mmCIF file of C-alpha atoms in Angstrom:
data_model
loop_
_atom_site.group_PDB
_atom_site.id
_atom_site.type_symbol
_atom_site.label_atom_id
_atom_site.label_comp_id
_atom_site.label_asym_id
_atom_site.label_seq_id
_atom_site.Cartn_x
_atom_site.Cartn_y
_atom_site.Cartn_z
ATOM 1 C CA MET A 1 38.106 43.100 34.431
ATOM 2 C CA GLN A 2 35.898 42.961 37.483
ATOM 3 C CA ALA A 3 32.958 44.335 35.466
ATOM 4 C CA LEU A 4 33.564 41.749 32.714
ATOM 5 C CA ALA A 5 33.688 38.967 35.285
ATOM 6 C CA SER A 6 30.414 40.141 36.772
ATOM 7 C CA ARG A 7 28.722 40.122 33.375
ATOM 8 C CA LEU A 8 30.035 36.608 32.635
ATOM 9 C CA THR A 9 28.785 35.394 35.998
ATOM 10 C CA ALA A 10 25.351 36.885 35.301
ATOM 11 C CA MET A 11 25.216 35.224 31.872
ATOM 12 C CA ILE A 12 26.193 31.823 33.256
ATOM 13 C CA THR A 13 23.598 32.157 36.005
ATOM 14 C CA ALA A 14 20.904 32.984 33.458
ATOM 15 C CA ILE A 15 21.842 30.033 31.239
ATOM 16 C CA VAL A 16 21.824 27.614 34.163
ATOM 17 C CA ALA A 17 18.440 28.938 35.277
ATOM 18 C CA ALA A 18 17.012 28.572 31.767
ATOM 19 C CA VAL A 19 18.271 24.996 31.490
ATOM 20 C CA ALA A 20 16.743 24.188 34.864
ATOM 21 C CA ILE A 21 13.386 25.542 33.741
ATOM 22 C CA ILE A 22 13.447 23.513 30.518
ATOM 23 C CA VAL A 23 14.443 20.304 32.293
ATOM 24 C CA ALA A 24 11.658 20.870 34.804
ATOM 25 C CA GLY A 25 9.175 21.200 31.935
ATOM 26 C CA GLY A 26 8.339 24.839 32.412
ATOM 27 C CA GLY A 27 9.987 27.136 29.860
ATOM 28 C CA SER A 28 8.813 28.230 26.439
ATOM 29 C CA ALA A 29 10.911 25.521 24.753
ATOM 30 C CA VAL A 30 8.565 22.938 26.265
ATOM 31 C CA ALA A 31 5.372 24.947 26.460
ATOM 32 C CA ALA A 32 5.384 25.978 22.778
ATOM 33 C CA PRO A 33 2.027 25.375 21.047
ATOM 34 C CA GLN A 34 1.657 21.874 19.648
ATOM 35 C CA THR A 35 0.972 21.827 15.908
ATOM 36 C CA GLY A 36 -0.258 18.249 15.840
ATOM 37 C CA GLU A 37 2.075 17.481 12.918
ATOM 38 C CA MET A 38 3.034 13.840 12.551
ATOM 39 C CA PHE A 39 6.000 12.163 10.857
ATOM 40 C CA LEU A 40 5.128 8.698 9.570
ATOM 41 C CA THR A 41 7.806 6.315 8.319
ATOM 42 C CA PHE A 42 6.254 3.512 6.276
ATOM 43 C CA VAL A 43 8.472 0.443 5.871
ATOM 44 C CA ARG A 44 7.716 -2.363 3.448
ATOM 45 C CA HIS A 45 8.097 -5.856 4.903
ATOM 46 C CA GLY A 46 11.053 -8.083 4.100
ATOM 47 C CA GLU A 47 10.926 -10.754 1.427
ATOM 48 C CA SER A 48 8.074 -13.166 2.101
ATOM 49 C CA ALA A 49 7.438 -16.672 0.852
ATOM 50 C CA GLY A 50 4.774 -15.074 -1.345
ATOM 51 C CA ASN A 51 7.322 -12.743 -2.925
ATOM 52 C CA ALA A 52 9.678 -15.650 -3.492
ATOM 53 C CA SER A 53 6.916 -17.637 -5.238
ATOM 54 C CA GLY A 54 6.277 -14.840 -7.720
ATOM 55 C CA LEU A 55 2.534 -15.037 -7.055
ATOM 56 C CA ILE A 56 0.230 -12.356 -5.637
ATOM 57 C CA ASP A 57 -0.721 -13.213 -2.058
ATOM 58 C CA THR A 58 -2.835 -10.665 -0.191
ATOM 59 C CA SER A 59 -4.478 -13.197 2.126
ATOM 60 C CA ILE A 60 -4.555 -12.598 5.888
ATOM 61 C CA PRO A 61 -2.458 -13.575 7.788
ATOM 62 C CA GLY A 62 -0.509 -14.661 4.717
ATOM 63 C CA PRO A 63 2.953 -16.233 4.440
ATOM 64 C CA GLY A 64 5.897 -15.390 6.664
ATOM 65 C CA LEU A 65 9.390 -14.145 5.828
ATOM 66 C CA THR A 66 12.050 -16.109 4.023
ATOM 67 C CA ASP A 67 15.600 -16.346 5.408
ATOM 68 C CA LYS A 68 16.463 -13.394 3.168
ATOM 69 C CA GLY A 69 13.464 -11.496 4.542
ATOM 70 C CA ARG A 70 14.631 -12.046 8.121
ATOM 71 C CA GLU A 71 18.057 -10.696 7.189
ATOM 72 C CA GLN A 72 16.386 -7.646 5.650
ATOM 73 C CA ALA A 73 14.316 -7.140 8.821
ATOM 74 C CA ALA A 74 17.479 -7.148 10.930
ATOM 75 C CA ALA A 75 19.122 -4.685 8.537
ATOM 76 C CA VAL A 76 16.234 -2.208 8.639
ATOM 77 C CA ALA A 77 16.211 -2.407 12.455
ATOM 78 C CA ALA A 78 19.904 -1.477 12.446
ATOM 79 C CA LEU A 79 19.088 1.442 10.140
ATOM 80 C CA LEU A 80 16.468 2.750 12.606
ATOM 81 C CA ASN A 81 18.475 1.939 15.732
ATOM 82 C CA ASP A 82 18.416 5.492 17.087
ATOM 83 C CA CYS A 83 14.864 4.645 18.183
ATOM 84 C CA LYS A 84 13.725 8.230 17.562
ATOM 85 C CA PHE A 85 10.076 7.331 17.207
ATOM 86 C CA ASP A 86 7.188 6.872 19.590
ATOM 87 C CA GLY A 87 5.395 3.835 18.221
ATOM 88 C CA ILE A 88 5.845 0.724 16.080
ATOM 89 C CA TYR A 89 2.848 -0.432 14.063
ATOM 90 C CA ALA A 90 2.267 -3.337 11.687
ATOM 91 C CA SER A 91 -0.486 -4.705 9.503
ATOM 92 C CA THR A 92 -2.525 -7.809 10.268
ATOM 93 C CA MET A 93 -0.235 -9.828 8.002
ATOM 94 C CA VAL A 94 2.480 -12.061 9.438
ATOM 95 C CA ARG A 95 5.244 -10.730 7.200
ATOM 96 C CA THR A 96 4.969 -7.156 8.497
ATOM 97 C CA GLN A 97 4.857 -8.262 12.121
ATOM 98 C CA GLN A 98 7.946 -10.437 11.634
ATOM 99 C CA THR A 99 9.733 -7.536 9.919
ATOM 100 C CA ALA A 100 8.880 -5.237 12.838
ATOM 101 C CA THR A 101 10.083 -7.656 15.522
ATOM 102 C CA PRO A 102 13.850 -6.910 15.370
ATOM 103 C CA LEU A 103 13.179 -3.173 15.721
ATOM 104 C CA SER A 104 10.740 -3.864 18.551
ATOM 105 C CA ASP A 105 13.386 -5.927 20.363
ATOM 106 C CA LEU A 106 16.127 -3.370 19.727
ATOM 107 C CA CYS A 107 14.149 -0.359 20.937
ATOM 108 C CA ASP A 108 12.100 -2.194 23.580
ATOM 109 C CA ARG A 109 8.773 -1.057 22.145
ATOM 110 C CA PRO A 110 5.758 -3.264 21.437
ATOM 111 C CA VAL A 111 4.425 -3.840 17.948
ATOM 112 C CA VAL A 112 0.828 -2.610 17.690
ATOM 113 C CA VAL A 113 -1.228 -4.342 14.997
ATOM 114 C CA GLU A 114 -3.520 -2.049 12.994
ATOM 115 C CA ASP A 115 -6.275 -3.433 10.761
ATOM 116 C CA GLY A 116 -5.997 -0.819 8.032
ATOM 117 C CA PHE A 117 -2.384 -1.258 6.933
ATOM 118 C CA HIS A 118 -2.662 -4.640 5.172
ATOM 119 C CA GLU A 119 -1.992 -5.054 1.471
ATOM 120 C CA ILE A 120 -4.554 -4.012 -1.152
ATOM 121 C CA GLU A 121 -6.814 -7.024 -1.562
ATOM 122 C CA ALA A 122 -6.270 -8.644 -4.968
ATOM 123 C CA GLY A 123 -9.801 -10.011 -5.422
ATOM 124 C CA ILE A 124 -10.035 -12.264 -8.486
ATOM 125 C CA TYR A 125 -6.307 -11.777 -9.129
ATOM 126 C CA GLU A 126 -5.258 -13.532 -5.932
ATOM 127 C CA GLY A 127 -2.646 -16.196 -6.749
ATOM 128 C CA THR A 128 -1.873 -14.843 -10.219
ATOM 129 C CA PRO A 129 1.713 -13.991 -11.292
ATOM 130 C CA GLU A 130 3.095 -10.746 -9.877
ATOM 131 C CA ARG A 131 4.596 -9.925 -13.268
ATOM 132 C CA GLU A 132 1.048 -9.484 -14.629
ATOM 133 C CA ALA A 133 -0.074 -7.175 -11.804
ATOM 134 C CA ILE A 134 0.138 -3.886 -13.704
ATOM 135 C CA GLY A 135 -2.305 -5.104 -16.331
ATOM 136 C CA ASN A 136 -4.865 -6.583 -13.938
ATOM 137 C CA TYR A 137 -4.524 -6.317 -10.144
ATOM 138 C CA PHE A 138 -3.007 -2.844 -10.259
ATOM 139 C CA ALA A 139 -5.241 -1.443 -13.005
ATOM 140 C CA ALA A 140 -7.776 0.031 -10.542
ATOM 141 C CA PRO A 141 -5.142 1.415 -8.115
ATOM 142 C CA MET A 142 -3.540 3.166 -11.103
ATOM 143 C CA GLN A 143 -6.893 4.885 -11.650
ATOM 144 C CA TRP A 144 -7.068 5.822 -7.956
ATOM 145 C CA MET A 145 -3.766 7.638 -8.324
ATOM 146 C CA GLN A 146 -5.216 9.548 -11.270
ATOM 147 C CA GLY A 147 -8.153 10.715 -9.173
ATOM 148 C CA ASN A 148 -10.763 8.037 -9.924
ATOM 149 C CA LEU A 149 -11.360 6.465 -6.512
ATOM 150 C CA ASP A 150 -14.563 4.842 -7.794
ATOM 151 C CA ALA A 151 -12.563 2.262 -9.740
ATOM 152 C CA ARG A 152 -12.856 -1.184 -8.165
ATOM 153 C CA ILE A 153 -10.597 -4.211 -8.250
ATOM 154 C CA PRO A 154 -12.915 -7.062 -9.373
ATOM 155 C CA GLY A 155 -13.937 -9.042 -6.310
ATOM 156 C CA SER A 156 -12.290 -6.506 -4.010
ATOM 157 C CA ILE A 157 -12.329 -2.837 -2.953
ATOM 158 C CA ASN A 158 -12.469 0.583 -4.571
ATOM 159 C CA GLY A 159 -10.231 3.548 -3.860
ATOM 160 C CA HIS A 160 -12.555 5.157 -1.326
ATOM 161 C CA GLU A 161 -12.644 1.982 0.759
ATOM 162 C CA PHE A 162 -8.886 1.530 0.563
ATOM 163 C CA LYS A 163 -8.076 5.108 1.536
ATOM 164 C CA LYS A 164 -10.584 5.077 4.396
ATOM 165 C CA ARG A 165 -9.124 2.000 6.054
ATOM 166 C CA MET A 166 -5.586 3.418 5.807
ATOM 167 C CA ASP A 167 -6.749 6.818 7.066
ATOM 168 C CA ASP A 168 -8.694 5.245 9.937
ATOM 169 C CA SER A 169 -5.599 3.429 11.183
ATOM 170 C CA ILE A 170 -3.510 6.597 10.922
ATOM 171 C CA GLN A 171 -6.145 8.440 12.932
ATOM 172 C CA ASP A 172 -5.960 5.663 15.512
ATOM 173 C CA ILE A 173 -2.197 6.182 15.735
ATOM 174 C CA LYS A 174 -2.779 9.884 16.309
ATOM 175 C CA ASP A 175 -5.392 9.137 18.962
ATOM 176 C CA ARG A 176 -2.820 6.968 20.744
ATOM 177 C CA GLY A 177 -0.588 10.039 20.968
ATOM 178 C CA SER A 178 2.042 8.926 18.446
ATOM 179 C CA LYS A 179 3.626 11.721 16.432
ATOM 180 C CA ARG A 180 6.667 9.875 15.065
ATOM 181 C CA ALA A 181 5.499 6.397 14.148
ATOM 182 C CA VAL A 182 7.127 3.600 12.180
ATOM 183 C CA ILE A 183 4.516 1.655 10.211
ATOM 184 C CA PHE A 184 5.375 -1.748 8.723
ATOM 185 C CA SER A 185 3.112 -2.188 5.724
ATOM 186 C CA HIS A 186 3.174 -3.402 2.119
ATOM 187 C CA GLY A 187 4.524 -2.133 -1.173
ATOM 188 C CA GLY A 188 1.213 -1.557 -2.910
ATOM 189 C CA ALA A 189 -0.564 -0.159 0.136
ATOM 190 C CA MET A 190 2.111 2.339 1.130
ATOM 191 C CA MET A 191 2.917 3.536 -2.394
ATOM 192 C CA VAL A 192 -0.706 3.983 -3.426
ATOM 193 C CA TRP A 193 -1.799 5.608 -0.155
ATOM 194 C CA ALA A 194 1.105 8.066 -0.299
ATOM 195 C CA LEU A 195 0.553 9.031 -3.925
ATOM 196 C CA ILE A 196 -3.192 9.618 -3.504
ATOM 197 C CA SER A 197 -2.793 11.432 -0.184
ATOM 198 C CA VAL A 198 0.187 13.794 -0.331
ATOM 199 C CA ALA A 199 0.076 17.296 -1.764
ATOM 200 C CA ASN A 200 3.328 16.750 -3.705
ATOM 201 C CA PRO A 201 3.046 13.306 -5.343
ATOM 202 C CA ASP A 202 5.647 12.152 -7.851
ATOM 203 C CA MET A 203 3.922 9.512 -9.963
ATOM 204 C CA SER A 204 7.126 8.752 -11.854
ATOM 205 C CA LYS A 205 8.417 6.971 -8.747
ATOM 206 C CA LEU A 206 6.187 3.988 -9.513
ATOM 207 C CA GLN A 207 8.274 3.234 -12.584
ATOM 208 C CA THR A 208 11.666 4.695 -11.740
ATOM 209 C CA ASP A 209 11.880 3.803 -8.051
ATOM 210 C CA PRO A 210 9.229 1.344 -6.847
ATOM 211 C CA ILE A 211 9.454 0.426 -3.177
ATOM 212 C CA HIS A 212 11.247 -2.889 -2.768
ATOM 213 C CA ASN A 213 11.372 -5.049 0.364
ATOM 214 C CA THR A 214 12.164 -2.918 3.467
ATOM 215 C CA GLY A 215 12.083 0.255 1.366
ATOM 216 C CA ARG A 216 10.695 3.348 3.124
ATOM 217 C CA VAL A 217 8.312 6.232 2.484
ATOM 218 C CA VAL A 218 8.215 9.170 4.901
ATOM 219 C CA VAL A 219 5.367 11.688 5.078
ATOM 220 C CA LYS A 220 4.553 14.553 7.398
ATOM 221 C CA GLY A 221 1.284 16.281 8.207
ATOM 222 C CA SER A 222 -1.925 15.295 9.935
ATOM 223 C CA PRO A 223 -5.271 13.631 9.197
ATOM 224 C CA ALA A 224 -6.978 17.011 9.480
ATOM 225 C CA LYS A 225 -4.588 19.164 7.437
ATOM 226 C CA GLY A 226 -3.275 16.644 4.927
ATOM 227 C CA TRP A 227 0.127 15.222 4.075
ATOM 228 C CA LYS A 228 3.364 16.064 2.333
ATOM 229 C CA LEU A 229 5.891 13.585 0.991
ATOM 230 C CA VAL A 230 9.234 13.977 2.783
ATOM 231 C CA SER A 231 11.251 11.164 1.227
ATOM 232 C CA TRP A 232 10.842 8.144 -1.007
ATOM 233 C CA ASP A 233 13.172 5.268 -0.206
ATOM 234 C CA GLY A 234 15.838 7.642 1.058
ATOM 235 C CA SER A 235 15.516 10.294 -1.666
ATOM 236 C CA LEU A 236 14.183 13.648 -0.495
ATOM 237 C CA ALA A 237 10.972 14.756 -2.177
ATOM 238 C CA ALA A 238 10.795 17.918 -4.260
#
């Protein structure tokens, strides 16, 4: 019994010492090599006055949230209330910043505005009915997702320009030291960027499960090594 007690005492002493090292920042659990991998949670804004009108509005700063949109913003903040992230980012558009505010207040973190996360500019289709978007406004982005980044929205951008501005803002997040960021963006921007950027895209999601207001897309990876889709509006990726 005395020998058993001695061994137990030695084990407890070793565990306490190991915990002390980790808490102090010294042991291998803390000093393990950093991979640089990031987890990005994209969140679409809540319902905006533009959404409610049924018209495409990609102007900056654009319309704010409706009462329903503010309720959705509060609900998504409650969903993310564990605050297990290291940065909150939003586009230059009012609706994303308003959607981010409840989470910012809840987790006591500032909202950082990034230029690259705004909606895909509609060009000549600005102000046209959203129900016609697939046949006009979204025709070029559909080509981007098929590999043709040269396609251009009339009066607006091509796929190279779109991807670069999104990528530049993600690089800026990385340069700020964020590895687990929440990014409040827009349905078109986050769906298209994800599907042209990840190594495991599921194009069927555009038809079967498009991202609605406050829907989420999660990716992991890095600007240097590329990205993998983790989940699409709560469903784990294949």
